[in-house]
Short mmCIF file of C-alpha atoms and ligand atoms in Angstrom, two decimals:
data_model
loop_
_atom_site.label_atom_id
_atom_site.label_comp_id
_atom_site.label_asym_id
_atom_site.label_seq_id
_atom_site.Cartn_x
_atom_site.Cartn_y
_atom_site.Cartn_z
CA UNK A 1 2.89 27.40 -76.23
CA UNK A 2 0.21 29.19 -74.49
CA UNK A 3 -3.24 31.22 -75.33
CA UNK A 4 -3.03 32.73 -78.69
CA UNK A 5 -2.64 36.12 -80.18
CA UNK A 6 -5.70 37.61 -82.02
CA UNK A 7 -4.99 40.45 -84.71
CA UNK A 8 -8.42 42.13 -85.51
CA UNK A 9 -8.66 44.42 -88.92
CA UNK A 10 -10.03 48.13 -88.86
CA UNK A 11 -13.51 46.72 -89.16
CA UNK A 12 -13.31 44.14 -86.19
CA UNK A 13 -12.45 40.92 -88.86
CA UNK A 14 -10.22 38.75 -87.59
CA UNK A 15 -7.03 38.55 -89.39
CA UNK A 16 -5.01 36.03 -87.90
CA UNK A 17 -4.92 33.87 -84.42
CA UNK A 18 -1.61 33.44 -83.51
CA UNK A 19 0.25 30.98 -81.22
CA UNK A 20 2.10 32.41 -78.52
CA UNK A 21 5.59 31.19 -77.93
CA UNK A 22 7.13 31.41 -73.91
CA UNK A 23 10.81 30.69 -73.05
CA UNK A 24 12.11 30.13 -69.26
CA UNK A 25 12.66 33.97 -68.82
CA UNK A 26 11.79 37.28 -71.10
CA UNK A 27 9.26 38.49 -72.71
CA UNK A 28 6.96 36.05 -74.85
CA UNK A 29 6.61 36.12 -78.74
CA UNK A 30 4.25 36.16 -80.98
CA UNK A 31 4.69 32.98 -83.60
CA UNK A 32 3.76 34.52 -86.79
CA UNK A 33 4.71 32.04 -88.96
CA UNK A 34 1.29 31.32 -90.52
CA UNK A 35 0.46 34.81 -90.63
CA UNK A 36 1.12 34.70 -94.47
CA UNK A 37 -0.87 31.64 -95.51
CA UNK A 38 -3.57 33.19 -92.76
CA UNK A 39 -3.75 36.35 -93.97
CA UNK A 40 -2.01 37.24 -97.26
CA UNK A 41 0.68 39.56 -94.96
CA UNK A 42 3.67 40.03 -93.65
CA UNK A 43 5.28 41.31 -90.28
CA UNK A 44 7.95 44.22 -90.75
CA UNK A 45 11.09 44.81 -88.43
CA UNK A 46 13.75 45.35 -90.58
CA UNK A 47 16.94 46.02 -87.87
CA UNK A 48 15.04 42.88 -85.62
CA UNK A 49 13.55 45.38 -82.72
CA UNK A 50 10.67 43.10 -81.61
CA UNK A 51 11.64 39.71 -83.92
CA UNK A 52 12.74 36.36 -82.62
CA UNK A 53 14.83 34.78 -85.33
CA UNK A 54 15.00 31.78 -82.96
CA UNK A 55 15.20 29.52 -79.75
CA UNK A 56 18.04 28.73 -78.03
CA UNK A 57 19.00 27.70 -74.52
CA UNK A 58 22.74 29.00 -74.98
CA UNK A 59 22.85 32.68 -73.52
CA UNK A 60 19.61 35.30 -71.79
CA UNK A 61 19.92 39.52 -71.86
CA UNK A 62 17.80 41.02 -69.89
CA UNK A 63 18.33 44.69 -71.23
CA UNK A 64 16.68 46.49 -68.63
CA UNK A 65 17.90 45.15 -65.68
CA UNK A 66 21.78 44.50 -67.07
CA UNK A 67 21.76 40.76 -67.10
CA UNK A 68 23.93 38.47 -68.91
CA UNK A 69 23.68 34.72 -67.94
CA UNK A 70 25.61 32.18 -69.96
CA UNK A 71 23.19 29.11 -69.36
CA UNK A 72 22.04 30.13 -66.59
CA UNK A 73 24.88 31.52 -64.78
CA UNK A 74 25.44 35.46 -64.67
CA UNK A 75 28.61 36.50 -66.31
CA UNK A 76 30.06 38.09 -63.39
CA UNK A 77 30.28 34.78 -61.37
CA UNK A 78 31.86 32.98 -64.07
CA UNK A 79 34.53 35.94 -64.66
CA UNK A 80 35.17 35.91 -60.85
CA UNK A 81 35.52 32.16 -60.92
CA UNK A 82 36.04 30.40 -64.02
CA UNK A 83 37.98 30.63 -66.68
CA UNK A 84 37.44 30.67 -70.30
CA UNK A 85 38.11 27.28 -71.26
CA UNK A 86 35.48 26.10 -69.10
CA UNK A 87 33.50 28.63 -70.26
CA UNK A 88 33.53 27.45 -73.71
CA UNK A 89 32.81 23.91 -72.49
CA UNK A 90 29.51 24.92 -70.64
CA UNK A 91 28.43 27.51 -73.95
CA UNK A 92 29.30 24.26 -76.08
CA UNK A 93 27.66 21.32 -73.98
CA UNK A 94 25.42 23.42 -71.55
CA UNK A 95 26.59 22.50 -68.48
CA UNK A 96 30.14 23.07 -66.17
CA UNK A 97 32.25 20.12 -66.64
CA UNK A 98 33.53 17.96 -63.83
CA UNK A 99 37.33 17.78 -63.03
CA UNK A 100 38.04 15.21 -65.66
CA UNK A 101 35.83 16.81 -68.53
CA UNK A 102 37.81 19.64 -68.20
CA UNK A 103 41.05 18.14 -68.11
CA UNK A 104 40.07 16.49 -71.10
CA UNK A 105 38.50 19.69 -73.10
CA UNK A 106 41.43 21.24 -71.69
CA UNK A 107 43.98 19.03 -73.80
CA UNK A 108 42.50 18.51 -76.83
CA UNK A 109 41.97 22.31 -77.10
CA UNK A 110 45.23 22.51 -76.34
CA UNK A 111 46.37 19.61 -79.09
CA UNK A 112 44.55 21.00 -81.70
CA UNK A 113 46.48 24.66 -81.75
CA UNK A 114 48.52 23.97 -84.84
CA UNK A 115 47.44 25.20 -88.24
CA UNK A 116 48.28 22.84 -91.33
CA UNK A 117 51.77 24.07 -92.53
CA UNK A 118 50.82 25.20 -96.24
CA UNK A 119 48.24 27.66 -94.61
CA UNK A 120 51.32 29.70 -93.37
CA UNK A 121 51.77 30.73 -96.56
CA UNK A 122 48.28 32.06 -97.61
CA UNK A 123 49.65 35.21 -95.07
CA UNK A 124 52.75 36.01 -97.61
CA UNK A 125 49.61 36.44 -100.53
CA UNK A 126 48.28 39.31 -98.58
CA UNK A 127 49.63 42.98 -98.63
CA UNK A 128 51.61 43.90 -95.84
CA UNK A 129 49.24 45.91 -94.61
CA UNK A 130 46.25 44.39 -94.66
CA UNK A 131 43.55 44.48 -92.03
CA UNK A 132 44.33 41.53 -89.81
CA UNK A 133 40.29 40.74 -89.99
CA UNK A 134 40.58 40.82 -93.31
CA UNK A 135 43.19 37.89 -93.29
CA UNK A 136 41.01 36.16 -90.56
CA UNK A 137 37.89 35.98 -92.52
CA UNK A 138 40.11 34.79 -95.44
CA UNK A 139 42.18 31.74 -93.81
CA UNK A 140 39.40 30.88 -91.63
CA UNK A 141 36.89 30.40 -94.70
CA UNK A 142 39.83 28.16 -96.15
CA UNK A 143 39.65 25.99 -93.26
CA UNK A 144 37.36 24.06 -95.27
CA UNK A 145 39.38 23.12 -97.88
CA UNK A 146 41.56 21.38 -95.25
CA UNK A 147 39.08 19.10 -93.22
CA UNK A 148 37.28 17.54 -95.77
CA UNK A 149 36.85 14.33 -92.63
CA UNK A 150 34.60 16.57 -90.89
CA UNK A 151 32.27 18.54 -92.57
CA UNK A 152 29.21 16.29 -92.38
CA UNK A 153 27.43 18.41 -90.32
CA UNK A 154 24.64 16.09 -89.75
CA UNK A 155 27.09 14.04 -87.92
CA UNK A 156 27.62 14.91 -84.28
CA UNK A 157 31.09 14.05 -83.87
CA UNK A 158 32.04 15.93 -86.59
CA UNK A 159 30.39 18.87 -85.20
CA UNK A 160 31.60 18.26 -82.40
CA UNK A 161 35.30 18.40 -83.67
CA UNK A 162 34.68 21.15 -86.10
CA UNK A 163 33.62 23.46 -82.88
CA UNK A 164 37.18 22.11 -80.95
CA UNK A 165 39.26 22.69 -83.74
CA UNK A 166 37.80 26.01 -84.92
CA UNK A 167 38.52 27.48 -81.00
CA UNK A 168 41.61 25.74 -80.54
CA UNK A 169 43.04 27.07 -84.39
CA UNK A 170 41.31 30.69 -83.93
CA UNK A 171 44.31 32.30 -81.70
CA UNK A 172 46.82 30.59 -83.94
CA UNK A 173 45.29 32.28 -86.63
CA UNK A 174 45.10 35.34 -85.40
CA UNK A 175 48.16 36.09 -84.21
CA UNK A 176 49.75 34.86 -87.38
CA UNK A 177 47.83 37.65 -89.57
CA UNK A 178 49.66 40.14 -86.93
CA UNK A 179 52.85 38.30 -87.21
CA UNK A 180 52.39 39.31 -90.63
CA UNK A 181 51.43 42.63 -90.46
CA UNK A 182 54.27 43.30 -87.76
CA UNK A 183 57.04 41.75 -90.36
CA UNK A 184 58.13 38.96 -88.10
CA UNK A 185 58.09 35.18 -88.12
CA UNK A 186 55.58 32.95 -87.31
CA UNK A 187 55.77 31.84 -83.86
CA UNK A 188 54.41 27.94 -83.28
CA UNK A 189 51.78 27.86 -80.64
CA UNK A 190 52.96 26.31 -77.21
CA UNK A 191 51.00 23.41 -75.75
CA UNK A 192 52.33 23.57 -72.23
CA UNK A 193 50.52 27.20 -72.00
CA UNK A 194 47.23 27.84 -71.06
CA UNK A 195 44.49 29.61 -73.84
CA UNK A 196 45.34 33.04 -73.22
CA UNK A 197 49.44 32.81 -72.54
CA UNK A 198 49.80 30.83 -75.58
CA UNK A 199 48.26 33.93 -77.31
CA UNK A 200 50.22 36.40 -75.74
CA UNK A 201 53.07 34.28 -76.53
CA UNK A 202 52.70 33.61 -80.37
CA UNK A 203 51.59 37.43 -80.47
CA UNK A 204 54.74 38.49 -78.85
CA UNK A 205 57.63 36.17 -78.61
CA UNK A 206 60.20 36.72 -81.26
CA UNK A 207 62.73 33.09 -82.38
CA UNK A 208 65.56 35.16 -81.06
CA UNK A 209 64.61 35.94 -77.44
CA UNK A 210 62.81 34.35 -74.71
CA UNK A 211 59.65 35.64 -73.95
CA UNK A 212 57.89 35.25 -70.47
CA UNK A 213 54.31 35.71 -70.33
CA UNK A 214 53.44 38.24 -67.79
CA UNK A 215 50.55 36.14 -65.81
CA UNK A 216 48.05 39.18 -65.26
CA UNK A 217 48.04 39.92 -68.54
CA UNK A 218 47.06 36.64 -69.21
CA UNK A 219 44.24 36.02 -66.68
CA UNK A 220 43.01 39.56 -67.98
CA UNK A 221 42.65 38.37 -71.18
CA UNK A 222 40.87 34.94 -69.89
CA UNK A 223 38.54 37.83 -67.71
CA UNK A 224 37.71 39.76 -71.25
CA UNK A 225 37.17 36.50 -73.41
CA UNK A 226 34.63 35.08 -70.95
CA UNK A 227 33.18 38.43 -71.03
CA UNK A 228 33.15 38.74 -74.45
CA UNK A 229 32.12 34.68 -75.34
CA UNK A 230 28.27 34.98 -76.24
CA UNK A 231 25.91 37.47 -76.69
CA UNK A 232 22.73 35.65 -78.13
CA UNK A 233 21.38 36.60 -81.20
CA UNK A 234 23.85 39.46 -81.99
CA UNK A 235 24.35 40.45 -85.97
CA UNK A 236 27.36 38.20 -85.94
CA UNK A 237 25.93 35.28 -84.19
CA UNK A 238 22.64 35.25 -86.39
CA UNK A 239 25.15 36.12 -89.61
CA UNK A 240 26.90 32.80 -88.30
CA UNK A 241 22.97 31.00 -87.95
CA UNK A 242 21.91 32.38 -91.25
CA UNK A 243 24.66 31.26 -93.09
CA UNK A 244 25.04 28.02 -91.53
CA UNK A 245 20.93 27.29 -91.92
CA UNK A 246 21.61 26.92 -96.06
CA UNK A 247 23.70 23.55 -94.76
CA UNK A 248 27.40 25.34 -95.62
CA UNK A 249 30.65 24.36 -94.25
CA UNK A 250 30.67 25.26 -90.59
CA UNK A 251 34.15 27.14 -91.07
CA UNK A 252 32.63 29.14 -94.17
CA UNK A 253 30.13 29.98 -91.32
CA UNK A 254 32.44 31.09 -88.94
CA UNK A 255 34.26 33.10 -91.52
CA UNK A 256 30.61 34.85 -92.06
CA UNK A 257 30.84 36.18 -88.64
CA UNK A 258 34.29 37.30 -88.78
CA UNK A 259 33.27 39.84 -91.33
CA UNK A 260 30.09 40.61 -89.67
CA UNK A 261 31.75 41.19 -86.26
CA UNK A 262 34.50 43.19 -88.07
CA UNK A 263 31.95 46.86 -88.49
CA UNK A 264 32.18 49.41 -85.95
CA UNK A 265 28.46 49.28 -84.65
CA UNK A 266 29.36 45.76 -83.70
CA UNK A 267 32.86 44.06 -82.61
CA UNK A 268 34.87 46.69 -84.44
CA UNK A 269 33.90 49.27 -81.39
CA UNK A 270 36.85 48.54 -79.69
CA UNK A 271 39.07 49.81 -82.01
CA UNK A 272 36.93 52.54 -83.06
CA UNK A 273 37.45 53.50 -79.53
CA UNK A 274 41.16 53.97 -79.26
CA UNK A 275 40.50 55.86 -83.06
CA UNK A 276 37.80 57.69 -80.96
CA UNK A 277 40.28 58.43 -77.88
CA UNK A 278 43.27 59.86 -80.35
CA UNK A 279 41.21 62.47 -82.09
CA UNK A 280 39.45 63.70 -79.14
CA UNK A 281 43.27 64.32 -77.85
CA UNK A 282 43.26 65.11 -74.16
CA UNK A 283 40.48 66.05 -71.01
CA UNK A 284 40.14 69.50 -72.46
CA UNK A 285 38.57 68.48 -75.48
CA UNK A 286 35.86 66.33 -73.89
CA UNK A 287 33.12 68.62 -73.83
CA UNK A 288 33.78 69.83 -77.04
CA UNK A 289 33.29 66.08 -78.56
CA UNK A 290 30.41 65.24 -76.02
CA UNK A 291 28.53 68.32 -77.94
CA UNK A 292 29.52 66.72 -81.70
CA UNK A 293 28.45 63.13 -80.29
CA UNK A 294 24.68 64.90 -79.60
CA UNK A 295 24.79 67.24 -82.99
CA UNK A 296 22.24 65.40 -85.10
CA UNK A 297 24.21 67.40 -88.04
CA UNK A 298 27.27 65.41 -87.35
CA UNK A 299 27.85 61.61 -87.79
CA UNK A 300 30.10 61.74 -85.10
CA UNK A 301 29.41 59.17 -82.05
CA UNK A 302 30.67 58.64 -78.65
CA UNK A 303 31.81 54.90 -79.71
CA UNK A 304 31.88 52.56 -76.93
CA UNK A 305 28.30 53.99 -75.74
CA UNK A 306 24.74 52.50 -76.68
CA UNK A 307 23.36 48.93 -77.18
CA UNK A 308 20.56 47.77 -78.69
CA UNK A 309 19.96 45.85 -75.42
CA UNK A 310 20.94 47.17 -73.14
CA UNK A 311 19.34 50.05 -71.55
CA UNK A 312 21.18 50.16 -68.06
CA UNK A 313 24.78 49.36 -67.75
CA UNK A 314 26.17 46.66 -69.76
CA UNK A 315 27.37 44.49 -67.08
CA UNK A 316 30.27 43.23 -69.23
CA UNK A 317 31.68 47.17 -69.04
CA UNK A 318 31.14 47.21 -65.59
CA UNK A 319 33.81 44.16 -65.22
CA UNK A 320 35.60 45.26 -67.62
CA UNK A 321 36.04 49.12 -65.75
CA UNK A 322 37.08 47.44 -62.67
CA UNK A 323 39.91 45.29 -64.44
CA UNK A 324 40.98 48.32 -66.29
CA UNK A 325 42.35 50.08 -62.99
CA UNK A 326 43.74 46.81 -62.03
CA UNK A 327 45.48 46.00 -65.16
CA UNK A 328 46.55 49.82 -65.42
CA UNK A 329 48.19 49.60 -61.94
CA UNK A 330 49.89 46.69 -62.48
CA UNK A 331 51.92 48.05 -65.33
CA UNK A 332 52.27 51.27 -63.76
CA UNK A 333 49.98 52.91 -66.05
CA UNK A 334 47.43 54.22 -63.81
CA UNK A 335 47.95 57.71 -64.85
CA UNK A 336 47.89 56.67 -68.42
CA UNK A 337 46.02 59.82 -70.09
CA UNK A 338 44.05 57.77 -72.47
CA UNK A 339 42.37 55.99 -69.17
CA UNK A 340 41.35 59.31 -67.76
CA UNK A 341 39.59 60.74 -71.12
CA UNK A 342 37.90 57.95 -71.27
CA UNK A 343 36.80 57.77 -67.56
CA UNK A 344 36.18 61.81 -68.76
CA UNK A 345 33.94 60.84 -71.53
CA UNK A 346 31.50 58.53 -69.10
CA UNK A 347 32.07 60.90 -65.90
CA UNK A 348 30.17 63.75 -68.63
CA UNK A 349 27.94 61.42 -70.25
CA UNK A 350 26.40 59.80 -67.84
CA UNK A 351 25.49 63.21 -66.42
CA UNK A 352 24.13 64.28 -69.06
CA UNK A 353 20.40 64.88 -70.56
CA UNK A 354 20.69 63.71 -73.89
CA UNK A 355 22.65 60.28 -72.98
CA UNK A 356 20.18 60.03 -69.51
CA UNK A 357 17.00 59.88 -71.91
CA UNK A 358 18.71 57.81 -74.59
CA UNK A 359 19.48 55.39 -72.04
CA UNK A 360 23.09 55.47 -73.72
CA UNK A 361 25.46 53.62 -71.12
CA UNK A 362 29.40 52.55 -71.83
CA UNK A 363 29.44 48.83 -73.27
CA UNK A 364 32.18 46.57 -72.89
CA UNK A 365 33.78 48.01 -75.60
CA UNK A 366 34.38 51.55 -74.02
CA UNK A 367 36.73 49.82 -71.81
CA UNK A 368 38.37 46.74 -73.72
CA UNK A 369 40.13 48.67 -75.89
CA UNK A 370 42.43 50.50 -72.91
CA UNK A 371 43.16 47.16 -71.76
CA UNK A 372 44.54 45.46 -74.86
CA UNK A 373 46.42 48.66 -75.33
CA UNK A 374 48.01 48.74 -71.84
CA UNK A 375 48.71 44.89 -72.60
CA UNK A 376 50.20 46.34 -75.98
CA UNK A 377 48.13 44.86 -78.37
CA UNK A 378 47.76 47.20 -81.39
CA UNK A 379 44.73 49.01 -82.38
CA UNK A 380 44.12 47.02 -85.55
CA UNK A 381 44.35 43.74 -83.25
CA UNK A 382 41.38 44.39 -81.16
CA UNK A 383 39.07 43.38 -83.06
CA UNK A 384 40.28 40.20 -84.08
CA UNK A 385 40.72 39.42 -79.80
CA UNK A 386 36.87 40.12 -80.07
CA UNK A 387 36.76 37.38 -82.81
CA UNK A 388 38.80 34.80 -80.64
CA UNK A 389 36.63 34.95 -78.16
CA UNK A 390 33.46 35.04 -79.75
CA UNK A 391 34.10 32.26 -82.08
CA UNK A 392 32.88 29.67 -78.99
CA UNK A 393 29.94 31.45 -79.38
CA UNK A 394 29.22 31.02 -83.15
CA UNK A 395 30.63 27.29 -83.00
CA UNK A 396 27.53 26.44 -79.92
CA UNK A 397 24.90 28.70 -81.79
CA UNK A 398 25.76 26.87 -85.33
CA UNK A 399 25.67 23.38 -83.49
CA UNK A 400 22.84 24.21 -81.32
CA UNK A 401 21.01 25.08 -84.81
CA UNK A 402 22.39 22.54 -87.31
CA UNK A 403 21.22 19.54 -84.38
CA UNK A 404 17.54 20.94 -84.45
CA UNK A 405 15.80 18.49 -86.60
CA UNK A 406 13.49 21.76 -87.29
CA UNK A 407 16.11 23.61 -88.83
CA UNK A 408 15.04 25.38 -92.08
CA UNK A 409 17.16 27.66 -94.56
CA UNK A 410 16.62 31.21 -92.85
CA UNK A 411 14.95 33.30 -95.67
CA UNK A 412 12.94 36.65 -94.42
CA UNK A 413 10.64 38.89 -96.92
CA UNK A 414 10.90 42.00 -97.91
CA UNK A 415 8.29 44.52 -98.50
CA UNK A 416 8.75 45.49 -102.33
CA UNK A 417 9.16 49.53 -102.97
CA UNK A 418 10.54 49.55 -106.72
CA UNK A 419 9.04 50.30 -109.85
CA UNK A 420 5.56 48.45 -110.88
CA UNK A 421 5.45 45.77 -113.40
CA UNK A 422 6.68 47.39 -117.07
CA UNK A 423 7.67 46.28 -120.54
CA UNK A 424 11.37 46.30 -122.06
CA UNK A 425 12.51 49.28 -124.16
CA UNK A 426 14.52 48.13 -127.21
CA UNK A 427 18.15 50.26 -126.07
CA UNK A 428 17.75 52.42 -129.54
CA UNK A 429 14.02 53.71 -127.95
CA UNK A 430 14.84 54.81 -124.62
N1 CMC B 501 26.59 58.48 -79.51
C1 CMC B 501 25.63 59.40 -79.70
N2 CMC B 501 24.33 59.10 -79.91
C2 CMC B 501 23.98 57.82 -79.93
C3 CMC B 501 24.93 56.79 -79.72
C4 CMC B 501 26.26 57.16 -79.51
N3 CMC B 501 27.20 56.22 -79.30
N4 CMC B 501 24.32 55.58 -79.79
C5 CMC B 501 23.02 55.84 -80.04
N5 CMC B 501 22.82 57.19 -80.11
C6 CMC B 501 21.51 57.87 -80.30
C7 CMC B 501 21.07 57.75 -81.74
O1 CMC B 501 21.47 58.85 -82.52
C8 CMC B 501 19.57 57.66 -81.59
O2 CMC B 501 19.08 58.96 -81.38
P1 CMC B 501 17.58 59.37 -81.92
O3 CMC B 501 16.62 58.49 -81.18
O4 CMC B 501 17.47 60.82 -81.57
O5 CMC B 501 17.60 59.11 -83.39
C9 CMC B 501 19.36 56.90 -80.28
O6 CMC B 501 20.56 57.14 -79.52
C10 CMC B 501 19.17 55.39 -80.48
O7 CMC B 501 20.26 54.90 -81.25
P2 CMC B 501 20.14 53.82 -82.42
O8 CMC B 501 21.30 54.01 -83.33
O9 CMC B 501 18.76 53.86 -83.00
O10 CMC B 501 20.30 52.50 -81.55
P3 CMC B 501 20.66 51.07 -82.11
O11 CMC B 501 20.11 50.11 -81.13
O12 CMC B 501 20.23 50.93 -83.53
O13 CMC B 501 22.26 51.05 -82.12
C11 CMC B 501 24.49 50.89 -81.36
C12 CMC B 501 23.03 50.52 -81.07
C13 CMC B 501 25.39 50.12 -80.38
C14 CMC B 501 24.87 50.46 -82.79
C15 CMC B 501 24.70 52.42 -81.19
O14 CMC B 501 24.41 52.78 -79.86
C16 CMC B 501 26.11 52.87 -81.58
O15 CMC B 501 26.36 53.15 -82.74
N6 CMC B 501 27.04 52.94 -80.59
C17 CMC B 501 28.44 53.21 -80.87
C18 CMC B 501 29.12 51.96 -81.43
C19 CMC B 501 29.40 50.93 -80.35
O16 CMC B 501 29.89 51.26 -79.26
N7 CMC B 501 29.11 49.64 -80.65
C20 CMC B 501 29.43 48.52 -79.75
C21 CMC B 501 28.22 47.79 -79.27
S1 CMC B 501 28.63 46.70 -77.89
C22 CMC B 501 29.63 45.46 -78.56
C23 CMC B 501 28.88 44.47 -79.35
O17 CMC B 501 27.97 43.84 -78.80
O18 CMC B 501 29.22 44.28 -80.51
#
């Protein structure tokens, strides 16, 4: 805490003196929280522009300059070097492990892949076509009814397990909701594979054949789920913090931020994307969409541009970009047409006016999207890659949060714009 904050009426009174709150880096914050019993009033910031909902020593933005740090260590390091297991160690304990702590994390991620055998058939209950989010949020949020020995989450090893299982079970999960939506069987998860073959593998082995995970499509996957791991307080991470602060089942938690994560604004860019790519057609067209994508008449949007953050390049899509030409030239795809509207669409926005003064850069969606596709993951699966990766982040932001002592139910006001206080018509008098 340092000196305080003084808010002064429009005839000099003083209204409130407030506490000021400073982290290790950004800006600081005002602590309004006895602004109410102060002063009879309330702050309003109803999308979160200016509010801290929290603190947390997990992940730091800086918007303007295009920093992303996982404690402490920018995200392009860690892509370059690590790998996304040890990623989610250091987002889940806070620092990188040693040889041994990874070995171990390693395993029991790897031991804890299988889902319980009845869940199998909650996938047969849904429609053949349904979303495959739609049958994440669902199984996930059942979770619960199968590990009744850990859900005390005022009990550290049970958090602690809850946060293993839930990444370990996620990619299991997932790819059986595409299993289903594809028609084919259910393929068991593999424990001799690493994280992201073992995906690849369940998403695209078949009983009858042998399958042979291509190993650059693998580590690019391990590149886009470190990149896409944490993110602070974004709306599915606080979804996940909100829910969890009422004391509910960590997995009912988890499933909060599926559905959050699922909307196009938010995780479901990346499909929007490809959607975005198909109706625009070819190069010809760009223009013609650029001018939509600035028509305030038209709800149209370049997806894959904007953040609420960030207001320089996201440094996520920067990665991202250069693993796309990689990835594109290693399956001989480099001149695939989809790759060159897109690198279309950001050659004419970023020169011009209306995206210059919006700040309006490509995110890391803009560029995910090509990749799963050139690794052939469907459109309606790229979300749900989002929501493997991200669910480290929700599991360390709910156990960062349920193992403050502080922790309160999250409850914000409202200000109140419907009818006055009036009496009940009888339904014969109205
Ligand atoms: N295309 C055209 N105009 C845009 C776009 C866009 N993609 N994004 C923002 N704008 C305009 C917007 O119309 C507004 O103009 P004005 O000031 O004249 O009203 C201005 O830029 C500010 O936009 P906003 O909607 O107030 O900004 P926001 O911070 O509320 O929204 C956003 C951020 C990401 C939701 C938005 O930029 C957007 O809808 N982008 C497309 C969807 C997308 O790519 N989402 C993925 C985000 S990154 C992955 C993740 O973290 O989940």
């Amino acid at each position: 805490m340092s000196a305080n904050y003084k808010i002064t009426g429009p005839d000099g009174q003083s209204l409130a003196d407030l506490p000021l709150v400073e982290g290790t880096l950004g800006p600081k914050a005002v602590d309004v929280r006895g602004l109410y019993g102060n002063s009879g009033m309330f702050t309003y910031d109803p999308s979160f522009n200016s509010t801290c909902s929290c603190e947390s020593k997990i992940t730091y933005i800086d918007g303007g300059e295009g920093l992303l740090m996982y404690r402490g260590y920018p995200v392009d390091q860690l892509a370059k070097h690590s790998s996304f297991i040890e990623v989610c160690y250091l987002l889940l304990y806070g620092e990188l492990p040693t040889a041994a702590q990874l070995e171990e994390f390693d395993t029991a991620i790897r031991y804890h892949t299988m889902i319980n055998e009845s869940l199998k058939s909650f996938f047969g209950g849904f429609r053949y076509d349904a979303h495959p989010m739609a049958m994440m949020a669902g199984v996930v949020a059942s979770l619960s009814a199968f590990y009744h020995d850990t859900t005390n989450i005022n009990d550290p090893e049970h958090r602690n397990i809850f946060a293993r299982r839930m990444i370990a079970k996620i990619p299991t999960i997932a790819a059986a909701a595409y299993k289903r939506s594809v028609g084919q069987p259910f393929m068991y998860p593999q424990n001799r594979l690493d994280y992201c073959s073992n995906l690849l593998h369940m998403l695209f082995a078949v009983p009858a054949e042998d399958y042979e995970v291509d190993p650059i499509a693998a580590k690019a996957l391990d590149v886009l789920f470190i990149l896409h791991a944490d993110h602070e307080q974004n709306a599915s991470t606080s979804t996940v913090r909100l829910a969890g602060s009422t004391g509910c089942n960590p997995y009912a938690a988890i499933a909060a931020g599926i559905t959050a994560l699922w909307g196009p604004a938010h995780g479901g860019a990346n499909e929007a994307v490809l959607r975005m790519l198909d109706q625009i057609g070819d190069i010809s067209q760009a223009d013609k969409f650029i001018a939509k994508a600035k028509d305030k008449s038209d709800p149209f949007r370049l997806m894959g541009f904007g953040h609420r953050v960030y207001k320089n390049f996201d440094p996520r899509a920067t990665i991202i970009r250069e693993y796309c030409h990689q990835v594109l030239e290693h399956l001989g795809m480099e001149n695939d047409p989809k790759f060159e509207l897109a690198l279309k669409l950001e050659q004419v926005a970023l020169e011009d006016d209306y995206f210059k003064e919006k700040k309006l850069y490509p995110n890391v969606d803009f560029y995910s999207g090509i990749i799963y596709k050139a690794l052939g993951i469907p459109v309606s699966m790229m979300t749900p890659m989002f929501a493997i990766a991200r669910t480290v982040g929700w599991a360390a932001h709910w156990q960062e949060m349920t193992a403050d002592p502080g922790n309160r139910i999250g409850r914000p006001r409202q200000v109140y714009t419907g009818s006055e206080q009036r009496d009940y018509v009888a339904v014969e008098k109205r």
